[in-house]
Coordinates of N, CA and C in Angstrom, one line a residue:
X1 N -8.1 -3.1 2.6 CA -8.1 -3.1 4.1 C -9.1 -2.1 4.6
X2 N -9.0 -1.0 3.7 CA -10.2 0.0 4.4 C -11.8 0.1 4.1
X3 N -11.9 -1.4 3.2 CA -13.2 -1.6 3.0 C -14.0 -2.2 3.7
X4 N -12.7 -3.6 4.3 CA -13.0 -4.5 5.5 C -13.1 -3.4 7.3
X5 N -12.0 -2.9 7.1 CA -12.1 -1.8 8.7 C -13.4 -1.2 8.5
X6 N -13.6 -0.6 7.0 CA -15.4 0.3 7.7 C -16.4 -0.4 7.0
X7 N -16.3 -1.8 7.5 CA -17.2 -2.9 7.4 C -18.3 -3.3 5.8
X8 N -17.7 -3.0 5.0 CA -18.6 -2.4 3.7 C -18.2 -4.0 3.2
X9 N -19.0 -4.6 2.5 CA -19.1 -5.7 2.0 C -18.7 -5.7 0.8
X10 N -17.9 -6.2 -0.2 CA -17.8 -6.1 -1.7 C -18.0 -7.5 -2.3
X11 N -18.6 -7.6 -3.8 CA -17.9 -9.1 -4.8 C -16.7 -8.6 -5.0
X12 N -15.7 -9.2 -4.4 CA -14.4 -9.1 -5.2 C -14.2 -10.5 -6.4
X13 N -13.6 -9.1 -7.3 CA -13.2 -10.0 -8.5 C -12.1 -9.7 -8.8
X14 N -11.3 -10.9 -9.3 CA -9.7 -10.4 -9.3 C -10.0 -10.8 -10.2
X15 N -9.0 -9.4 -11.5 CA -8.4 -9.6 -12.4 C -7.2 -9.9 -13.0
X16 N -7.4 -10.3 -13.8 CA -6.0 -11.4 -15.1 C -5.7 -9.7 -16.3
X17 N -4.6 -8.5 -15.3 CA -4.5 -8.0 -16.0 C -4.3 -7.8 -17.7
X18 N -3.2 -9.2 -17.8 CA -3.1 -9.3 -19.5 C -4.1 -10.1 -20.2
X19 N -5.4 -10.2 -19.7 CA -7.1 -10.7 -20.1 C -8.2 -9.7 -19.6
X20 N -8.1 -8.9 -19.6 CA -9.5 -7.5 -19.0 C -10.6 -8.2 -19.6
X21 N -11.7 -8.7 -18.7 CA -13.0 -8.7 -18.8 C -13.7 -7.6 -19.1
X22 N -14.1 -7.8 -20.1 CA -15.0 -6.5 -20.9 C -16.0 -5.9 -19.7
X23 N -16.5 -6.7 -18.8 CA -17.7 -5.9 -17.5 C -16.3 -5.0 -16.7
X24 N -15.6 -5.3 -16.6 CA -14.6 -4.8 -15.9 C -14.0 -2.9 -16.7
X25 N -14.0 -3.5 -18.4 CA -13.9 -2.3 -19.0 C -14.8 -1.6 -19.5
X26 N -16.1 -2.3 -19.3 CA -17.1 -1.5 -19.9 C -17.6 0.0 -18.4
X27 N -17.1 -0.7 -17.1 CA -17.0 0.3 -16.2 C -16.1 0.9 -16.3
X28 N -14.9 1.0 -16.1 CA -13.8 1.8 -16.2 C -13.1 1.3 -17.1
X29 N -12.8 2.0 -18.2 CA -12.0 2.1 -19.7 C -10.6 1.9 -19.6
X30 N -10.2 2.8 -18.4 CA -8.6 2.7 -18.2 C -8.2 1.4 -17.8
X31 N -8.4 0.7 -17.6 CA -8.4 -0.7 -17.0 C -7.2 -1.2 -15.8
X32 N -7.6 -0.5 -15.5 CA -6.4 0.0 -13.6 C -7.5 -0.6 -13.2
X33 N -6.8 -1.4 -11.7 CA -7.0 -1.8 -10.7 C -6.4 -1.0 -9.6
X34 N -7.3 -1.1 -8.6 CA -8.6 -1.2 -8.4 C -9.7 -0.5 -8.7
X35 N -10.7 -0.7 -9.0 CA -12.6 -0.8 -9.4 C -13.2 -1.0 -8.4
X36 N -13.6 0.3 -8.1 CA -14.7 0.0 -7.1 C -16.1 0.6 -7.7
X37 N -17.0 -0.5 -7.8 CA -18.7 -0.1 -8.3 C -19.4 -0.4 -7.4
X38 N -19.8 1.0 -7.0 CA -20.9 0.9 -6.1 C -22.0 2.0 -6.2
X39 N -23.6 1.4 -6.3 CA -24.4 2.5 -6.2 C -24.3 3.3 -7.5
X40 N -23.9 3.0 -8.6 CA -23.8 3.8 -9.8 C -22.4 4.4 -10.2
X41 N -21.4 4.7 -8.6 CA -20.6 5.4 -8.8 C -19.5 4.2 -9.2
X42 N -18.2 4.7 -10.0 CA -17.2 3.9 -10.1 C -16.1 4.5 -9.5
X43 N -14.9 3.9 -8.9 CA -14.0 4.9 -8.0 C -12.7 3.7 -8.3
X44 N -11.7 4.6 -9.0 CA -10.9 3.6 -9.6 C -9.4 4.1 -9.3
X45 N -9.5 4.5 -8.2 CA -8.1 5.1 -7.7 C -7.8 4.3 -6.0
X46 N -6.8 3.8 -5.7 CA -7.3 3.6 -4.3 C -7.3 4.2 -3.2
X47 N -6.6 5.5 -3.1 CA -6.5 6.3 -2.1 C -8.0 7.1 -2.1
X48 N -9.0 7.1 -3.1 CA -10.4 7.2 -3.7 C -11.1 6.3 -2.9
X49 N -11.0 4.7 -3.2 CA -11.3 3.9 -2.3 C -11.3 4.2 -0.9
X50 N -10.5 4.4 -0.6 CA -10.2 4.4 1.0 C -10.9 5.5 1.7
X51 N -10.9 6.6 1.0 CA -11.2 7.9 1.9 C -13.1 7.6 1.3
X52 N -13.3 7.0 0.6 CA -14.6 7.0 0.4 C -15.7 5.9 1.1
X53 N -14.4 5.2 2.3 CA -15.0 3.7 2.4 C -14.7 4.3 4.0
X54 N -13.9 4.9 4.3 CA -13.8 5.5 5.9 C -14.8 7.3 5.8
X55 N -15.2 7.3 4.4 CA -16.4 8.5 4.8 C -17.7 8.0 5.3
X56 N -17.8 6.6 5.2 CA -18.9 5.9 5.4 C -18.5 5.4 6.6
X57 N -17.6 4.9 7.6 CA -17.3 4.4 8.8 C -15.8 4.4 9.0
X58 N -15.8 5.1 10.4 CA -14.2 5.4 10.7 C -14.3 5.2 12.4
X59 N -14.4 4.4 13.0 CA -15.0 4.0 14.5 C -13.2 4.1 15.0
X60 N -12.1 4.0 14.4 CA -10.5 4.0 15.2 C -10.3 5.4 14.8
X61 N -10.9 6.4 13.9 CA -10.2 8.0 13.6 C -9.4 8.0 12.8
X62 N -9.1 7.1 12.0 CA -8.0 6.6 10.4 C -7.8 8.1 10.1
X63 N -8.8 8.9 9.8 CA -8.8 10.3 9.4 C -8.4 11.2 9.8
X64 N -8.6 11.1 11.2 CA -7.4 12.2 12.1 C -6.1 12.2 12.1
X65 N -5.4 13.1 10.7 CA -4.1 13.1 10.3 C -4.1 14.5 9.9
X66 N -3.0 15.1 10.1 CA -2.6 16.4 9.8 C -2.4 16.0 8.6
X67 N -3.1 17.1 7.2 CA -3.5 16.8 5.9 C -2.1 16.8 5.2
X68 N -1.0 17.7 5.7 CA 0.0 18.4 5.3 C 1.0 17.0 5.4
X69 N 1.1 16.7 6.7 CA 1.9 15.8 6.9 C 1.7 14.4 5.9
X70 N 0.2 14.2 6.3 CA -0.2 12.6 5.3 C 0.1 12.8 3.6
X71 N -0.3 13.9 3.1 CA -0.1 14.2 1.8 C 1.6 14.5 1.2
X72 N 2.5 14.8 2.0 CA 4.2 14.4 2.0 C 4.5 13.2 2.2
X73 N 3.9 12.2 3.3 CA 4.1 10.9 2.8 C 3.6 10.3 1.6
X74 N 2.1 10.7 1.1 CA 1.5 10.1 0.0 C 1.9 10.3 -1.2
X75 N 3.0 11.6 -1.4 CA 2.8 12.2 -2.5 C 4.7 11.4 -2.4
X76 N 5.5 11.2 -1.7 CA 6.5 10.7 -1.8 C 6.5 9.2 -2.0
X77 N 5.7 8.4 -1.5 CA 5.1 7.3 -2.1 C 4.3 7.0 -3.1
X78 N 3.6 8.0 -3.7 CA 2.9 7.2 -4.7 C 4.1 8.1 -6.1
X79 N 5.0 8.6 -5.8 CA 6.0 9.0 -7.0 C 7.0 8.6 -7.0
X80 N 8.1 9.5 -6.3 CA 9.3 8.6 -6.8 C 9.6 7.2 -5.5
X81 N 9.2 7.0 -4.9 CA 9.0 5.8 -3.7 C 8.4 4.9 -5.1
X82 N 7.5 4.8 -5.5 CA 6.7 3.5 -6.4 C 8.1 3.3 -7.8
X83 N 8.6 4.7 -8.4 CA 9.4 4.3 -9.0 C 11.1 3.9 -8.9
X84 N 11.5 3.9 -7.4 CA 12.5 3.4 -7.3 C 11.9 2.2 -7.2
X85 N 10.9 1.2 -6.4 CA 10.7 0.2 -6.0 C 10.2 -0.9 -7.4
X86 N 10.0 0.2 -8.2 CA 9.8 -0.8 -9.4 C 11.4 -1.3 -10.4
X87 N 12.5 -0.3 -10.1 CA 13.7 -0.1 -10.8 C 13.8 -1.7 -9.3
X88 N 13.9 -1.7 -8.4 CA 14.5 -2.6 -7.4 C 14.0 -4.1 -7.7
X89 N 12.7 -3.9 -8.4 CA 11.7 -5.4 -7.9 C 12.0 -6.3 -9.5
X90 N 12.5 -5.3 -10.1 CA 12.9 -5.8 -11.7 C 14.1 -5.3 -12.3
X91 N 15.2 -5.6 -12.0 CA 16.7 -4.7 -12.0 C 16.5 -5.7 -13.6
X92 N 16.2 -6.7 -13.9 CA 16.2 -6.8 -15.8 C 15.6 -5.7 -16.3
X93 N 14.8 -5.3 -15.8 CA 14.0 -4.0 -17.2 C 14.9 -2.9 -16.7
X94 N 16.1 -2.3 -15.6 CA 16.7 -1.2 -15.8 C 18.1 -2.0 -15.3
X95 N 18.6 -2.1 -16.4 CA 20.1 -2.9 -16.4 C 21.0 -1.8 -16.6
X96 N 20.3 -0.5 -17.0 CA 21.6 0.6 -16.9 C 21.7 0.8 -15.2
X97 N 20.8 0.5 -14.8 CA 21.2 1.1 -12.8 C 21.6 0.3 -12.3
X98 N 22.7 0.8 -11.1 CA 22.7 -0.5 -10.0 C 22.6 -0.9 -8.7
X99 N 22.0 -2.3 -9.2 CA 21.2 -2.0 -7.7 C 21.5 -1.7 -6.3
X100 N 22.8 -1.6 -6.1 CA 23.3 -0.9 -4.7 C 22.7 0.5 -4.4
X101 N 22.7 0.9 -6.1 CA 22.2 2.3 -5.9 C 20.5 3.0 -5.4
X102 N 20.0 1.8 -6.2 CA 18.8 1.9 -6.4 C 18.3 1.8 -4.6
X103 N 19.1 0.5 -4.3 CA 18.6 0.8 -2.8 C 19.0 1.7 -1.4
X104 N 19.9 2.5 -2.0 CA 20.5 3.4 -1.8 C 19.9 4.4 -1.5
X105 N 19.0 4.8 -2.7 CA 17.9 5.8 -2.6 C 16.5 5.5 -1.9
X106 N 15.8 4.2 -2.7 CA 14.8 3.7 -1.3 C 15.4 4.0 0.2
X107 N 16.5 3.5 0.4 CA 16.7 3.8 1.9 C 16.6 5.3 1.9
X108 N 17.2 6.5 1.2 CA 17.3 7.7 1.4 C 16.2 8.3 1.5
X109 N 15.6 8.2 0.4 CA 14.0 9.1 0.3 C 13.3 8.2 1.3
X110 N 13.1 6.9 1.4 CA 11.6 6.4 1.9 C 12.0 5.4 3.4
X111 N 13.0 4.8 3.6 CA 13.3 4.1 4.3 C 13.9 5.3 5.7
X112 N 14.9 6.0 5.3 CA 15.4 6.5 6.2 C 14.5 7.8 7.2
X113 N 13.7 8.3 6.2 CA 12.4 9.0 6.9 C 11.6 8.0 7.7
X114 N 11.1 6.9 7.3 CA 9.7 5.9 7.7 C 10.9 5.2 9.2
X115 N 11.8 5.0 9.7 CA 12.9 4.8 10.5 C 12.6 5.5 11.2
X116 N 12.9 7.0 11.5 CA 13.1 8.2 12.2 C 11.5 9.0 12.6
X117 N 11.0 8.5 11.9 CA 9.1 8.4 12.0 C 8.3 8.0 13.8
X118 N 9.4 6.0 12.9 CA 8.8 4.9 13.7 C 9.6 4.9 15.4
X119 N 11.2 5.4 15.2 CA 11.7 5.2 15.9 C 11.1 6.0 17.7
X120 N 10.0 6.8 17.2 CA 9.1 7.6 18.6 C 8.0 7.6 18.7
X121 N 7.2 6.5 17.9 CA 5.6 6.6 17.8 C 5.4 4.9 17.0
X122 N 4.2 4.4 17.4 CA 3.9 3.2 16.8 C 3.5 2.9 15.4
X123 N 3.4 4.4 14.8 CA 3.0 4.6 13.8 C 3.6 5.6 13.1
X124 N 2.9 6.1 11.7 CA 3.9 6.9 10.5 C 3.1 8.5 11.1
X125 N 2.5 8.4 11.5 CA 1.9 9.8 12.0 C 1.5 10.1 13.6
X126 N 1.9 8.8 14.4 CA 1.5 8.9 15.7 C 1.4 7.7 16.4
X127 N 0.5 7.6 17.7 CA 0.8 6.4 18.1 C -1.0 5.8 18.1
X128 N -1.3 6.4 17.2 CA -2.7 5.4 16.4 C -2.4 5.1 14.7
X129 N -2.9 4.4 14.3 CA -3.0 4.2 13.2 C -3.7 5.0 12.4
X130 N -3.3 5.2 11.1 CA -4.1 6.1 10.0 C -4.1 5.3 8.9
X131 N -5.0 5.8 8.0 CA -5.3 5.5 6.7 C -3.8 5.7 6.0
X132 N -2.8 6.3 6.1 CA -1.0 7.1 5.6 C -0.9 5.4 5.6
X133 N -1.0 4.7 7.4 CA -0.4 3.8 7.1 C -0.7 2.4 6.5
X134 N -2.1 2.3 6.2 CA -2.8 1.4 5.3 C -2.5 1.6 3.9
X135 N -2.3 2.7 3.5 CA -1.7 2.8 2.5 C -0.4 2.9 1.7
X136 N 0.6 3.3 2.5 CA 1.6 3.1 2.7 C 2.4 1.5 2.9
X137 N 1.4 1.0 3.4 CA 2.1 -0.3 4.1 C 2.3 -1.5 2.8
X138 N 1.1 -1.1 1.8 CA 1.5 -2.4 0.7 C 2.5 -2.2 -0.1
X139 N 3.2 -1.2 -0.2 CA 4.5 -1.2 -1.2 C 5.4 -1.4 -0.3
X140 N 6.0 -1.2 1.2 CA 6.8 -1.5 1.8 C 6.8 -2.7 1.6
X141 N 6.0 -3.8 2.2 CA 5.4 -5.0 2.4 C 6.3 -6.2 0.9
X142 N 5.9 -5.1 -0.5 CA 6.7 -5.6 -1.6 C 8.1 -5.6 -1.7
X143 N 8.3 -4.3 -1.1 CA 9.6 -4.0 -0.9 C 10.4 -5.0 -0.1
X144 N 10.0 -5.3 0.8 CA 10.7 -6.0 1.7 C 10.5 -8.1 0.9
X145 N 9.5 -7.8 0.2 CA 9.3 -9.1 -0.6 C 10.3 -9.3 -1.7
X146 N 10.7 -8.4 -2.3 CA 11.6 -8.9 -3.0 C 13.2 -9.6 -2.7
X147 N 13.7 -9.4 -1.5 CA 14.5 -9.8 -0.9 C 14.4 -9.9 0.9
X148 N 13.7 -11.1 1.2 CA 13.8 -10.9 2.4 C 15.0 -10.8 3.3
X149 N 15.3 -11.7 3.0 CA 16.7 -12.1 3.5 C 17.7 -10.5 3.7
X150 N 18.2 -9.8 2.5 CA 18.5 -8.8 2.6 C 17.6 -7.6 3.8
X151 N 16.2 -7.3 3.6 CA 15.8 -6.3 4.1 C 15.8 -6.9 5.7
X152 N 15.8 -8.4 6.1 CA 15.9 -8.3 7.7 C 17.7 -7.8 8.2
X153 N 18.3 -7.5 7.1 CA 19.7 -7.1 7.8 C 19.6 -5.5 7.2
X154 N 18.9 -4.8 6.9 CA 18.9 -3.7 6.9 C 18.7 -2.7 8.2
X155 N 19.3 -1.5 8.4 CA 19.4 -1.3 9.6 C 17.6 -0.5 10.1
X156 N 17.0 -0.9 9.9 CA 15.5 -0.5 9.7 C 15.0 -1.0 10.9
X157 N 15.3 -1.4 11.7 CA 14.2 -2.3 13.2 C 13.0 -1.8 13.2
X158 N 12.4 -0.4 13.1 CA 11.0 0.3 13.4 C 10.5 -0.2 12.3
X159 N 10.6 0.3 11.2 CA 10.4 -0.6 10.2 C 9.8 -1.9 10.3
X160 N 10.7 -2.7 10.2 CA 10.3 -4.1 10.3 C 9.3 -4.7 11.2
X161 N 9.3 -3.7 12.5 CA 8.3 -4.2 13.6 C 7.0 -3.7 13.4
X162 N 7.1 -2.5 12.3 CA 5.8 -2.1 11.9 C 5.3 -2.5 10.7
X163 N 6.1 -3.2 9.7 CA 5.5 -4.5 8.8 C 4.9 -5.4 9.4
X164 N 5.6 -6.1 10.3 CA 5.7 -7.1 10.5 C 3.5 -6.8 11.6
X165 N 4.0 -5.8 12.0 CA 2.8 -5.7 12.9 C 1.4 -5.7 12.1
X166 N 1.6 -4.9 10.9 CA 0.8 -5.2 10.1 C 0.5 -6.6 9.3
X167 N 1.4 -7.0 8.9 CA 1.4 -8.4 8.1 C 0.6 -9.3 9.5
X168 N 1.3 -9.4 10.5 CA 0.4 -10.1 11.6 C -1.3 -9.7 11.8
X169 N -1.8 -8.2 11.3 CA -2.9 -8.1 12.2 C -3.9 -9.2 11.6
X170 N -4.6 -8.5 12.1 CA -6.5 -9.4 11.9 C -7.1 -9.1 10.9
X171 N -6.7 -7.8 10.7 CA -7.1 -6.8 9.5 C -6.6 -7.1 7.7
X172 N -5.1 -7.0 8.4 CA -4.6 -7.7 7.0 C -4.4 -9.2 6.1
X173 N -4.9 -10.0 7.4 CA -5.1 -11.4 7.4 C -6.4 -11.7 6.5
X174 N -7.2 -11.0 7.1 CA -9.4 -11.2 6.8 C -9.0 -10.7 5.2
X175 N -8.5 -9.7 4.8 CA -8.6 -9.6 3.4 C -7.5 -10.1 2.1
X176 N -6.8 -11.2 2.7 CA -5.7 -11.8 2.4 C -6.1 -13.2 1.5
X177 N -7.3 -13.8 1.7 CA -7.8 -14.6 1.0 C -7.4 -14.5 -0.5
X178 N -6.9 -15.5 -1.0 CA -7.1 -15.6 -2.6 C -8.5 -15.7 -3.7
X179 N -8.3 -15.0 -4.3 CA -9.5 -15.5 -5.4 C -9.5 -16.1 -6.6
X180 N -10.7 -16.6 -7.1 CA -10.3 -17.4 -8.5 C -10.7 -16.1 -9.5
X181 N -9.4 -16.1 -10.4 CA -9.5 -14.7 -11.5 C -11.0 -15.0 -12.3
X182 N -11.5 -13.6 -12.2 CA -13.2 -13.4 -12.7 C -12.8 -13.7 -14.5
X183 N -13.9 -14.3 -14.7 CA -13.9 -14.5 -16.3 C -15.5 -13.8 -16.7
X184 N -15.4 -13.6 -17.5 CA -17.0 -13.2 -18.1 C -18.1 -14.6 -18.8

């Protein structure tokens, strides 16, 4: 989404994780997605992506975030936020937990802050949009995919109207296209 916002053109090639195309590892070894090759450089992280793709064009101010604040959302999302939501999205690979509990904690750590956020501003940092919330928004988005039905009766309303705002935009629609997985 932040490649499309600051207008930068890519070949996207979707990968067949359990088939890594050797051009795909011959640039980056670790064989994580996403890969971005551009100009020589390779940038294989996405929060890397993003701040490297709005260093080149930021025309809405994505960037204008208090560092302190964005970096407590990111750092609670990309840790234990990614690993409760993986215990949630696959309750077969952790059959010792249960999932009452599991969502229990998503709502505590990540849900009940992102609530109390939304409930005074249109957004996770204010009432413009930021890069927190471009990045932030695709694991909710899962989150809420694994049980729809459940997460529309969860007591989350700001939430939902701020998925939902996202899943509707222009932004997240244009880069929503499927691809056919790259072969060599």
């Amino acid at each position: 989404m932040a490649l499309k916002y600051a207008g930068i053109e890519v070949e996207h090639r979707e990968i067949a994780l359990r088939d890594k195309p050797a051009s795909m590892l011959s640039v980056s070894p670790k064989g994580t997605v996403p890969v971005l090759c551009i100009d020589g450089q390779v940038i294989d992280q996405s929060l890397d992506i993003m701040h490297w793709a709005l260093s080149k064009s930021d025309s809405h101010h994505w960037q204008r975030v208090d560092d302190k604040i964005a970096s407590e959302w990111i750092d609670k999302n990309d840790g234990p936020f990614k690993m409760l939501l993986d215990q949630y999205k696959y309750p077969n690979r952790h059959p010792e937990l249960d999932p009452a509990d599991v969502l229990g904690a998503v709502s505590q750590l990540m849900l009940e802050p992102m609530e109390r956020a939304l409930q005074s501003t249109r957004y996770l940092l204010g009432n413009q949009m930021t890069w927190v919330d471009i990045a932030i928004f695709p694991f909710i988005r899962q989150f809420a995919m694994v049980n729809p039905e459940q997460f529309s009766t969860l007591p989350f309303p700001a939430i939902q109207q701020w998925l939902d705002q996202h899943i509707q935009s222009e932004l997240f629609n244009a880069v929503m296209e499927k691809h056919p997985t790259w072969k060599d």
